[in-house]
Coordinates of C-alpha atoms in Angstrom, one line a residue:
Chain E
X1 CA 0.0 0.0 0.0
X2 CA 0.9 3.5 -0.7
X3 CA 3.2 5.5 2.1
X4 CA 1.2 9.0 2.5
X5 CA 3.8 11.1 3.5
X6 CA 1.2 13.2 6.0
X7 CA 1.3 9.5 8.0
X8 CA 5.4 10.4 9.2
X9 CA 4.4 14.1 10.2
X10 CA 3.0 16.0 13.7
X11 CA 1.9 19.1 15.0
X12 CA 3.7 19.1 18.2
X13 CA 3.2 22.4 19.4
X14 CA 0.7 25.6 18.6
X15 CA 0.9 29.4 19.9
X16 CA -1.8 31.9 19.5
X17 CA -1.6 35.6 19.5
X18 CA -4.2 37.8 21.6
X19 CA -7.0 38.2 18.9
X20 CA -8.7 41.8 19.0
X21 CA -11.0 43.9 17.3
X22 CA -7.9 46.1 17.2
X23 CA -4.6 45.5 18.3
X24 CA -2.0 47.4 20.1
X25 CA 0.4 45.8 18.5
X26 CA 1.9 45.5 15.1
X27 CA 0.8 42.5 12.9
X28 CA 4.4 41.2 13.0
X29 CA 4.7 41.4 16.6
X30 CA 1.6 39.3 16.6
X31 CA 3.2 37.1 14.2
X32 CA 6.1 36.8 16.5
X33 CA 3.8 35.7 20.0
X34 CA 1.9 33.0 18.2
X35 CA 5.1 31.9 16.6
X36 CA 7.5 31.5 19.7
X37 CA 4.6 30.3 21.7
X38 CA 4.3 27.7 19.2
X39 CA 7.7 26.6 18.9
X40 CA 7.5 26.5 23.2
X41 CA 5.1 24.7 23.2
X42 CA 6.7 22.0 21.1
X43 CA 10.0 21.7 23.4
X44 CA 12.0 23.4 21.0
X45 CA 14.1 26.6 20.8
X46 CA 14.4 28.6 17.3
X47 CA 17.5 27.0 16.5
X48 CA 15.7 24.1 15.9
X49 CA 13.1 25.4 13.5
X50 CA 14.5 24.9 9.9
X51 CA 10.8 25.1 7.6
X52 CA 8.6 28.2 7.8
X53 CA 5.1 28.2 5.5
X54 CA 2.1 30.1 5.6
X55 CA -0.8 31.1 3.1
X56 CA -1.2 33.0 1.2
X57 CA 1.7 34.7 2.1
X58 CA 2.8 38.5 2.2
X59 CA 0.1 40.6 0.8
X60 CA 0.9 44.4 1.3
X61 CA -1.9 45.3 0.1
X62 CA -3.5 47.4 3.1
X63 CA -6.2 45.1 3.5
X64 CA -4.9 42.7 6.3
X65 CA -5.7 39.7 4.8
X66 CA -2.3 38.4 4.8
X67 CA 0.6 41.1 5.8
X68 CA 3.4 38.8 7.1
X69 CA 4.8 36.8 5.2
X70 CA 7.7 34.2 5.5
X71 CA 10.5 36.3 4.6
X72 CA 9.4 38.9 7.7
X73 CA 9.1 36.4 10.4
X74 CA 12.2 34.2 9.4
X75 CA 14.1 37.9 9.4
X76 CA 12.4 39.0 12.7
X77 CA 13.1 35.6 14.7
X78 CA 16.9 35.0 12.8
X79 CA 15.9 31.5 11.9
X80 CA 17.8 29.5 9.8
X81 CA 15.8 27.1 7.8
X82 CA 16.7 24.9 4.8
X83 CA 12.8 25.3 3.1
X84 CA 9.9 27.9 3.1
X85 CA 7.0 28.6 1.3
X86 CA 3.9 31.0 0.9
X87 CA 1.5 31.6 -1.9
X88 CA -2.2 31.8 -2.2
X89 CA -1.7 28.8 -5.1
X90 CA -2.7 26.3 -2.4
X91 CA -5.8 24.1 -2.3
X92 CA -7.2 26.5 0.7
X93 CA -5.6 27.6 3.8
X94 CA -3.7 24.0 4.8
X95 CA -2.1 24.3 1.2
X96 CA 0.8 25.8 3.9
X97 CA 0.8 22.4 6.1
X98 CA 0.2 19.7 2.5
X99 CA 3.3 21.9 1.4
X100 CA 5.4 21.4 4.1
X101 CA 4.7 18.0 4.7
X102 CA 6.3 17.0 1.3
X103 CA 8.9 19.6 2.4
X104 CA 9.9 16.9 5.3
X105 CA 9.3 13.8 2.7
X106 CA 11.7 15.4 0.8
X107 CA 14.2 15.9 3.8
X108 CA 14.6 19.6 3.5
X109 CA 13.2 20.1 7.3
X110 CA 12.3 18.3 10.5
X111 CA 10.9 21.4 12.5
X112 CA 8.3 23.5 9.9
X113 CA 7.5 26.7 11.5
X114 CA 3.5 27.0 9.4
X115 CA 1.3 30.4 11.1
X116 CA -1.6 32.5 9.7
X117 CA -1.7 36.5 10.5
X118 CA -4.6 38.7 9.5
X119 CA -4.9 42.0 10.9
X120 CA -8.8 43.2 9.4
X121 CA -9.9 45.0 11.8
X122 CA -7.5 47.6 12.1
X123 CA -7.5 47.7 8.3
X124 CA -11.3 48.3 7.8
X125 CA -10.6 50.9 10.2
X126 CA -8.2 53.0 8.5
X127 CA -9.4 52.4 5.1
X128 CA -12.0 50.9 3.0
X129 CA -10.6 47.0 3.0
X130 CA -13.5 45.1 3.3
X131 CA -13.8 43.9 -0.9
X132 CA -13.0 41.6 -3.4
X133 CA -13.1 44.5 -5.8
X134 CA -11.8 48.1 -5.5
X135 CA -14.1 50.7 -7.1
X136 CA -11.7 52.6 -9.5
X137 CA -9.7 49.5 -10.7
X138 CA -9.6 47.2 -13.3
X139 CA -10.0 44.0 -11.9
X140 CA -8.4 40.8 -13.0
X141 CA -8.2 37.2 -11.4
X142 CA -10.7 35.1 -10.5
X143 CA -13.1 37.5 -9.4
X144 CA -13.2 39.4 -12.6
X145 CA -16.0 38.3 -14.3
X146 CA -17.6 39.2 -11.0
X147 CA -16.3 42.4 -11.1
X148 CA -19.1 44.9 -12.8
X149 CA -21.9 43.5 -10.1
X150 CA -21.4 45.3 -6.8
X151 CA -20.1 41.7 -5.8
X152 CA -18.1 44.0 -2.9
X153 CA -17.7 40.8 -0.2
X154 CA -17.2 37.1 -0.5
X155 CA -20.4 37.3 1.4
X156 CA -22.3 38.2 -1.6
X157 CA -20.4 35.6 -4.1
X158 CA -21.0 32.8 -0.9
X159 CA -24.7 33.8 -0.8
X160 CA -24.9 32.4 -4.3
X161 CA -24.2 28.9 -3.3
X162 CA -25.5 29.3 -0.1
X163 CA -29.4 30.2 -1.4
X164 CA -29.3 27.2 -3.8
X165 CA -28.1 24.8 -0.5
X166 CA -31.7 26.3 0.8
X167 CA -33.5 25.7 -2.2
X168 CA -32.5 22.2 -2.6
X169 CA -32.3 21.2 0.9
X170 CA -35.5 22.7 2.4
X171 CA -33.2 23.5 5.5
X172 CA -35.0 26.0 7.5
X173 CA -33.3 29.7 9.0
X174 CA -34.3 28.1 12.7
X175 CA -31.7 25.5 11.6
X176 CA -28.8 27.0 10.2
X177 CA -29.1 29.4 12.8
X178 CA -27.7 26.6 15.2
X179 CA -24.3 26.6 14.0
X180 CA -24.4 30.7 15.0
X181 CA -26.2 29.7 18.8
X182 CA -23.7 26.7 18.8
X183 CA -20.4 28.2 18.7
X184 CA -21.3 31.8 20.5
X185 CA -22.0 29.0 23.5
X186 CA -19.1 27.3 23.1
X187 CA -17.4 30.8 22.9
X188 CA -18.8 31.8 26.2
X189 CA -15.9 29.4 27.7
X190 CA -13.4 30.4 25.6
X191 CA -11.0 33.3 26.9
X192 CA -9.2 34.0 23.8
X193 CA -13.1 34.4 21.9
X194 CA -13.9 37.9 20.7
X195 CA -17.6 37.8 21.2
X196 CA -18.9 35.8 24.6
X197 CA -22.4 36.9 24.9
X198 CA -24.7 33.8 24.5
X199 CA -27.7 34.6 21.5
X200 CA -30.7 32.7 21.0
X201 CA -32.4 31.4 18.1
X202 CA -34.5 34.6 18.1
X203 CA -31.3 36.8 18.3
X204 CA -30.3 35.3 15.4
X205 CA -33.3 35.4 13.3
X206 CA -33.5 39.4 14.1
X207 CA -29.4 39.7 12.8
X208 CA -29.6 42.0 9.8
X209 CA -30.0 40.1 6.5
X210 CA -26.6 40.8 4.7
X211 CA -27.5 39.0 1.4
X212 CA -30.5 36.5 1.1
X213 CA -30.2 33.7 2.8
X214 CA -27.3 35.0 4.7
X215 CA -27.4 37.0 7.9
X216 CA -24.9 38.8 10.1
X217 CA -24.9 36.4 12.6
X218 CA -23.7 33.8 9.9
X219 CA -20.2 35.8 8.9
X220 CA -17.3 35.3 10.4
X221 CA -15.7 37.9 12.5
X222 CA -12.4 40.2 11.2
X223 CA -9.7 40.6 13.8
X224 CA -6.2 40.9 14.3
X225 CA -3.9 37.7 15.7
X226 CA -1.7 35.1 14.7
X227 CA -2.1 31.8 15.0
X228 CA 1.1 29.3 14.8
X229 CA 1.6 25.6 14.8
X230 CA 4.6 23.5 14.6
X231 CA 4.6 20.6 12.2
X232 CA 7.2 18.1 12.7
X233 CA 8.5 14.8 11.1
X234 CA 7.3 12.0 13.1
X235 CA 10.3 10.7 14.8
X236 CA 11.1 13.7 16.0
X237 CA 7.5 14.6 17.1
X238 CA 8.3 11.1 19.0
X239 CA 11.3 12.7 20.8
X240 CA 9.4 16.1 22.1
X241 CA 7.4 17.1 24.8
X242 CA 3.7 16.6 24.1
X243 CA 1.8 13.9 22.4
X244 CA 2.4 14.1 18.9
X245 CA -0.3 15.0 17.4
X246 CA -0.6 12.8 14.0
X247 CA -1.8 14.3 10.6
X248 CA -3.6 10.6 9.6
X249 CA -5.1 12.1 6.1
X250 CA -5.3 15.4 4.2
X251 CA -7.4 15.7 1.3
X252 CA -6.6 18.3 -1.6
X253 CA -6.6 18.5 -5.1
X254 CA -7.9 20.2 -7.9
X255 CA -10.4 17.5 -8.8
X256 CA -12.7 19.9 -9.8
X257 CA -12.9 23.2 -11.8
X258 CA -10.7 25.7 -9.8
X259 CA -13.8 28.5 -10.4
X260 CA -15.6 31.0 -8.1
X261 CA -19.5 30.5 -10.9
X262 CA -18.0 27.1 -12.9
X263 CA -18.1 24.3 -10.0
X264 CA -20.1 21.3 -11.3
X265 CA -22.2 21.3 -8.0
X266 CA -22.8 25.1 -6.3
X267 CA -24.0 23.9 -3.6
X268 CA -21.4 21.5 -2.2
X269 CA -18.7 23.4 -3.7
X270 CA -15.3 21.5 -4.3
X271 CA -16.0 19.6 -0.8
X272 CA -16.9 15.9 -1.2
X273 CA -13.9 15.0 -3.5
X274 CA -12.2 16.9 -1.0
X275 CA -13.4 14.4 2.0
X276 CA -13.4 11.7 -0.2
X277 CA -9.8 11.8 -0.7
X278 CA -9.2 12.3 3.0
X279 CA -11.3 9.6 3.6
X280 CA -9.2 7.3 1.0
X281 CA -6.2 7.4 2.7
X282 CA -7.1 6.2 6.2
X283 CA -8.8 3.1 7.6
X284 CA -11.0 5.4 10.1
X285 CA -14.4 6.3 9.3
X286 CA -16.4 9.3 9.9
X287 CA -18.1 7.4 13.1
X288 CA -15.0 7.1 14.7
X289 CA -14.7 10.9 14.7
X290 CA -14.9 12.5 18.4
X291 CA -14.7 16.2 17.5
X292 CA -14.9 18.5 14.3
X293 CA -13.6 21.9 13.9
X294 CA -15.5 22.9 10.3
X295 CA -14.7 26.1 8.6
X296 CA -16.9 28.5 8.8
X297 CA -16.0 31.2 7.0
X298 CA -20.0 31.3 7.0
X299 CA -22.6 29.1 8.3
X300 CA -23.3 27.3 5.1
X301 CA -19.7 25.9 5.2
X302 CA -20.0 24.3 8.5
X303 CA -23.3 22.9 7.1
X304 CA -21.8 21.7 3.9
X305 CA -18.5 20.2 5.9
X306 CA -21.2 17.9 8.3
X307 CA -22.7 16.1 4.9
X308 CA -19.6 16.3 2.9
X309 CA -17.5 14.5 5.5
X310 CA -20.3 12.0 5.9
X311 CA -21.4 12.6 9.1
X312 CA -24.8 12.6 7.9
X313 CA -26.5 12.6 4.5
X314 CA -26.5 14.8 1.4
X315 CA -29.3 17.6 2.7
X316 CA -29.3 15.9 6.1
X317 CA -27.9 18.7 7.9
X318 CA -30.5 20.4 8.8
X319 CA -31.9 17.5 11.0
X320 CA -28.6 17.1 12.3
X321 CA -28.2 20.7 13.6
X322 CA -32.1 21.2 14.5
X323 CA -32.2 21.9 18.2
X324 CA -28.5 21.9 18.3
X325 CA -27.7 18.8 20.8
X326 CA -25.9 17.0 18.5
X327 CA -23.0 19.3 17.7
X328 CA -23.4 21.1 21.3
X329 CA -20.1 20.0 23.4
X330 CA -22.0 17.3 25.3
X331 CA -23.5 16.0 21.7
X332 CA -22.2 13.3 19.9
X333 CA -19.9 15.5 17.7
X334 CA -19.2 18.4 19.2
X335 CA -18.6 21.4 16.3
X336 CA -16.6 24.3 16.2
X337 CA -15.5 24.2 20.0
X338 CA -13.6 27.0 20.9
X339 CA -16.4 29.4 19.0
X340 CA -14.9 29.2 15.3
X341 CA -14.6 31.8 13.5
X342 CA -18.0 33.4 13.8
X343 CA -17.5 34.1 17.6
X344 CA -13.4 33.2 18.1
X345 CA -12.6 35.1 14.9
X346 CA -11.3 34.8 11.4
X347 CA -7.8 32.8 11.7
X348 CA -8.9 31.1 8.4
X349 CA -8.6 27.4 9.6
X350 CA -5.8 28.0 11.8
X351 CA -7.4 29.0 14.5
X352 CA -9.5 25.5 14.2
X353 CA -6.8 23.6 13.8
X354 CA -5.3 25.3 17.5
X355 CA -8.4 24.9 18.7
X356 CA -8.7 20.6 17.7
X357 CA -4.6 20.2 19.3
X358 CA -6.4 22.0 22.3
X359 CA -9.2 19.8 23.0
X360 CA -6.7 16.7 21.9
X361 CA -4.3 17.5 24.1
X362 CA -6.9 18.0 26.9
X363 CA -6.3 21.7 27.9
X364 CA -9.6 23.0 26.7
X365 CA -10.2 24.5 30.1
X366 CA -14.1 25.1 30.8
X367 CA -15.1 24.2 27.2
X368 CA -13.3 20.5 27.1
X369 CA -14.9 18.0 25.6
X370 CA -15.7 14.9 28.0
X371 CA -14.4 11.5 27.3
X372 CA -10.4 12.4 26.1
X373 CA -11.7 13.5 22.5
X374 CA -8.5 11.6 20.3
X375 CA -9.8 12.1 16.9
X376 CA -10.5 15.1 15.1
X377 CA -12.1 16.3 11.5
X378 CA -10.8 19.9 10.3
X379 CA -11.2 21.4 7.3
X380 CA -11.2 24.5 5.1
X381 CA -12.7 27.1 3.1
X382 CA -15.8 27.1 0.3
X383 CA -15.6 28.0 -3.7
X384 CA -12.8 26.0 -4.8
X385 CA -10.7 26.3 -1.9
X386 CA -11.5 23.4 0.0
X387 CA -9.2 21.3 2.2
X388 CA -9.6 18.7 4.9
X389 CA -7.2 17.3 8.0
X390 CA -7.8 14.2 10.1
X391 CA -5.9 14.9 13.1
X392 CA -5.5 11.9 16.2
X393 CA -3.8 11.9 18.9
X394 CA -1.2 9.0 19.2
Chain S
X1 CA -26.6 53.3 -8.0
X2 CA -22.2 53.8 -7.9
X3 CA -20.1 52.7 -10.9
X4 CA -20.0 49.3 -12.1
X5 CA -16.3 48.1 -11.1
X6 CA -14.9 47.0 -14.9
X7 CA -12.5 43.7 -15.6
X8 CA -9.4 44.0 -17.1
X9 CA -9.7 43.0 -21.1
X10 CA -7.0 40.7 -22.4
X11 CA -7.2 38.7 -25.7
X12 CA -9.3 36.1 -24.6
X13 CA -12.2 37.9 -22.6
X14 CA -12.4 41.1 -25.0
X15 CA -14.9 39.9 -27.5
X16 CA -17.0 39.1 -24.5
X17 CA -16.8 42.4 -22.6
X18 CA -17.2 44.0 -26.1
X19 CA -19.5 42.6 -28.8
X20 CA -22.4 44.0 -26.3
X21 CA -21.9 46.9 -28.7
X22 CA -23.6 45.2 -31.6
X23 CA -26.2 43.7 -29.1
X24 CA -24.3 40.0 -29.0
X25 CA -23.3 37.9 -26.0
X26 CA -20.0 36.2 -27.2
X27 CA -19.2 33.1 -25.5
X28 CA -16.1 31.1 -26.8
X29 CA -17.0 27.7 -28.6
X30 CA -15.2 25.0 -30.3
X31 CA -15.8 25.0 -34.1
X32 CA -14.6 21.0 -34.2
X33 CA -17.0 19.6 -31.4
X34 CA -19.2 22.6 -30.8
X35 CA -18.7 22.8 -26.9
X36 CA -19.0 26.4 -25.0
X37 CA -15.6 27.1 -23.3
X38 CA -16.2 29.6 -20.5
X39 CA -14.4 31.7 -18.7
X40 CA -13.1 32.0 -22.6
X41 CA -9.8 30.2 -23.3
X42 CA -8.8 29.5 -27.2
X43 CA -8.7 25.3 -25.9
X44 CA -11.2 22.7 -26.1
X45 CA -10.8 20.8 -23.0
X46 CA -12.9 18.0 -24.3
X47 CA -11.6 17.3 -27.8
X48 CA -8.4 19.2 -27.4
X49 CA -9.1 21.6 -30.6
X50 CA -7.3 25.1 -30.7
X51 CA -10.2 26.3 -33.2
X52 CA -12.1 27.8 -30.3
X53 CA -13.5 31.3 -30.8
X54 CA -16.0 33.5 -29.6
X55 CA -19.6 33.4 -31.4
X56 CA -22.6 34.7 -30.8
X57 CA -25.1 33.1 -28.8
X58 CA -29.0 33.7 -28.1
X59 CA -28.5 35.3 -25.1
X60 CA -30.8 33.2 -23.5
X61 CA -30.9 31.2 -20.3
X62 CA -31.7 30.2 -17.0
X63 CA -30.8 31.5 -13.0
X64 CA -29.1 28.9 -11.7
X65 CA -28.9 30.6 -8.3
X66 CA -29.2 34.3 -7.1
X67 CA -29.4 36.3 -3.9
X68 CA -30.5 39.6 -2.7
X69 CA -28.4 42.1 -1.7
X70 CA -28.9 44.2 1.6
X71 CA -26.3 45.6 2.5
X72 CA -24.7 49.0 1.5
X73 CA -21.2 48.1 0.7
X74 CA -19.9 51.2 -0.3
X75 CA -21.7 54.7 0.1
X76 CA -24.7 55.1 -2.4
X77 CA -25.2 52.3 -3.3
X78 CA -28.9 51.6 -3.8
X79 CA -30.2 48.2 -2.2
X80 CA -31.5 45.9 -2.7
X81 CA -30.2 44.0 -6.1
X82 CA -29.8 40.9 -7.2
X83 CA -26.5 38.9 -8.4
X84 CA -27.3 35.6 -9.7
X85 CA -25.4 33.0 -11.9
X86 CA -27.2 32.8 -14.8
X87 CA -26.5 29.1 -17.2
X88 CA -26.7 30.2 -21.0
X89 CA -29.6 28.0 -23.2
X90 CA -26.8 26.7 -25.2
X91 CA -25.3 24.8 -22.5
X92 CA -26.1 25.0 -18.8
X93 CA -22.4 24.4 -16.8
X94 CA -21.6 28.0 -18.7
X95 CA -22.9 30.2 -15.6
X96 CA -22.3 33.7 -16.4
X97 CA -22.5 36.3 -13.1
X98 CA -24.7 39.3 -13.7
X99 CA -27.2 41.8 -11.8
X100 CA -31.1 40.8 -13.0
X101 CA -32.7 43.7 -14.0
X102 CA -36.0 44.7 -15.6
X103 CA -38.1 43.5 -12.3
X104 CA -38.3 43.9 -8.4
X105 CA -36.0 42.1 -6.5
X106 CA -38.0 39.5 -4.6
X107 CA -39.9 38.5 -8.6
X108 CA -36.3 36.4 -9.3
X109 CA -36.5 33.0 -8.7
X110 CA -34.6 29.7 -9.1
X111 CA -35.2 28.6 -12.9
X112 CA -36.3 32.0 -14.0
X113 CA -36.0 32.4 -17.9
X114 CA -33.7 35.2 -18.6
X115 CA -32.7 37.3 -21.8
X116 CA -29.2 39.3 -22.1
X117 CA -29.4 43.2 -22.2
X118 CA -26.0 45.5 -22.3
X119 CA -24.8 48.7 -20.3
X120 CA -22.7 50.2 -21.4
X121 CA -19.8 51.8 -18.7
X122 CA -16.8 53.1 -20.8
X123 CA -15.6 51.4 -23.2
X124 CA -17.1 47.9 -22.6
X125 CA -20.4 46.6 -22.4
X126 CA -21.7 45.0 -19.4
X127 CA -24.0 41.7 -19.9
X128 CA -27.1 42.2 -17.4
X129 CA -30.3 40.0 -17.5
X130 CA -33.8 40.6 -17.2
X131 CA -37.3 37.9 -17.4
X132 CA -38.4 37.1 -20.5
X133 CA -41.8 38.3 -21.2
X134 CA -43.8 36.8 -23.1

């Protein structure tokens, strides 16, 4: 049988930054707590970090969405590495861990260095940041044939796919509102969160409609923080202070047309070859699953991750969320536990996959799962961006 | 409502951005198997041809999906519109994005027959669709 080269890789440690509304600090500085904290965390000292990735890399482009990239923090900290890499060419977010796991295959690193910095609130502060598209500009890229229709926010391009999920599922606003109630709960007993007020169904029923079917209360939340994790090659992960954590699966790929109005299916998006790749190369099944942290850039995504991953059916979601017990953190997959993005904050996957070593390792605090959670499902991003992680314990 | 934001033409998208002028939605299509290539690239990916062009179509077809916009992105801008995918009557996997037009917001629907109209903004014309009446 094949030799997946994710199955001789661990995270072995992870380091957050504070995330805010609005930082003090500068989004390196950030870069650089979540970073060292990370590499702490792990047992190690810089000297022995010799990989650094992230995605999408350096974008200095005022908007926050990405404004370190590797060449910054390997200057700031002095490291000395033998591989990086960045770039928004990825299949999602992870694209920075599936890279440098065939960095380590390849034996150009033991230690990779992988973080995820967005600074977004101060940006929308200080100018207008918040679009796809700048008024004034010709736009080219993916989004340019979106370009001449106000589409101002991924919110509006997400709403597309989102409405059809509605129309062809049935699934009620009561119901997808779960996935808002669930993880401003979970948030509640999370420090770190940005918003910890509880809402109710009703709260989020009255959240302004942003674009039909999509409400406020189903965005994810801007802010500024870093979020680090150290991936390391197995034998070494063996050799250092926590459990390692084991990468089991990823799935990837381009298995599908790479296009933000050409997917075959709209309204799963580029998810189930996504899972169904993960799911190829592991002998666990999704019932052997004890925790998910499912992007959620929006609601939908979390929505579309739960069927996608096989948890439950194609348009069986919305039974599985109704009421929210099932994916509450006594249910029988807890979802999104530290708050997600929606209520933690926008660390674009990173911040789940800190959050699934969390509740792995035990340290959870107030919002730990019962029962020594060992497996967990994580995944990324909608449109074509989609990527998937199957994290255990060992 | 504010300016449209524009694309930037290249060879391959200009005849679609353009031939609005004459009242034509161009969509690129292989002269050897007849398949719609869109976004437009001069390369049939299913027979492997390079005699792909743009050509006229009806500019007819179908919403796929759409959604209502509420929110006011920028300053100005006049809410609510629609932006829906709409799949030409040629061939439905070519979704083309576009504002509906021609009827209140909450009349689009899933399915909804459409027809192509132009606006111009500069030098390009922008392909917008409205119900077919009638």
């Amino acid at each position: 049988m094949t030799r997946f080269a994710e199955k001789d890789t661990a995270i072995t440690g992870v380091g957050l930054s504070d995330v805010s509304r609005g930082a003090t600090k500068s989004a390196l500085a950030l870069t650089v707590d979540a970073a060292l904290e990370a590499i702490a965390d792990a047992g190690l000292t810089r000297a022995d970090i010799d990989g650094i990735a992230t995605w999408p890399g350096e974008r200095a482009d005022g908007s926050g969405f990405s404004p370190v990239g590797c060449a910054a923090l390997q200057d700031a900290l002095r490291l000395e590495v033998g591989w990086y890499g960045g770039g928004g060419e990825a299949p999602g977010q992870y694209g920075a861990v599936f890279n440098a796991i065939g960095a380590i295959a390849a034996g150009l690193c033991r230690n990779v260095l992988i973080f995820r910095t967005m600074c977004e609130a101060t940006a929308r502060k200080t100018a207008y940041a918040n679009s796809l598209l700048r008024e004034g500009q010709r736009q080219a890229g993916p989004f340019s044939g979106y370009a001449p229709y106000y589409t101002y926010a991924a919110a509006l391009q997400q709403a597309l796919f989102f409405n059809l999920y509605v129309h062809k599922s049935g699934i009620r606003p009561d119901q997808v509102g779960q996935v808002a109630v669930n993880q401003r709960r979970n948030a509640a007993l999370n420090p770190k969160a940005i918003y910890k007020t509880p809402i109710s169904i009703d709260d989020y029923l009255a959240s302004p409609l942003i674009a039909t079917p999509l409400r406020l209360y189903d965005c994810d939340v801007p802010i500024d923080g870093a979020a680090a994790i150290i991936v390391s090659r197995m034998d070494v992960a063996r050799t250092l202070k926590n459990p390692p954590i084991r990468i089991e699966a990823i799935g990837s790929s381009m298995r599908y047309r790479n296009s933000w109005t050409q997917l075959a299916e709209l309204d799963t998006q580029a998810q189930p070859k996504v899972a169904k790749m993960m799911w190829s190369r592991t002998d666990l099944k999704p019932a052997d699953v004890d925790i998910a942290q499912l992007y959620d850039g929006f609601s939908f995504h979390t929505i579309n991750w739960l069927e996608n991953f096989g948890f439950c059916e194609r348009y069986g979601a919305k039974d599985f969320i109704d009421g929210g017990h099932r994916i509450a953190l006594d249910g029988e997959l807890p979802v999104n536990t530290g708050g997600g993005a929606m209520s933690g904050g926008r660390l674009h996957a990173y911040g789940a996959v800190h959050e699934a070593c969390t509740q792995l390792w035990g340290r959870a605090g107030a919002r730990q799962v019962k029962g020594d959670p060992q497996i967990c499902a994580t995944s990324t991003s909608g449109g074509p961006l989609a990527g998937a992680m199957l994290l255990v314990r060992d | 409502m504010v300016a449209r934001t524009l694309p930037a033409i290249d060879r391959d998208n200009e005849a679609y951005w353009t031939w609005g002028r004459e009242g034509k939605l161009a969509i690129h299509r292989c002269a050897a198997c007849e398949y719609f290539v869109h976004p437009p690239v001069p390369f049939c990916p299913r027979c492997e041809s390079r005699d792909v062009a743009p050509r006229a179509v009806s500019g007819r077809g179908r919403v796929v999906t759409f959604t209502i916009n509420h929110k006011a992105w920028v300053p100005e801008l006049s809410e609510p519109y629609v932006l829906a995918l709409v799949a030409i009557a040629e061939q439905d996997d070519v979704r083309i994005p576009c504002n509906i037009v021609g009827c209140d917001a909450d009349k689009v629907d899933f399915n909804m027959e459409v027809e192509v109209v132009f606006e111009q903004t500069e030098d390009l014309w922008v392909p917008l669709f409205r119900p077919v009446t009638a």
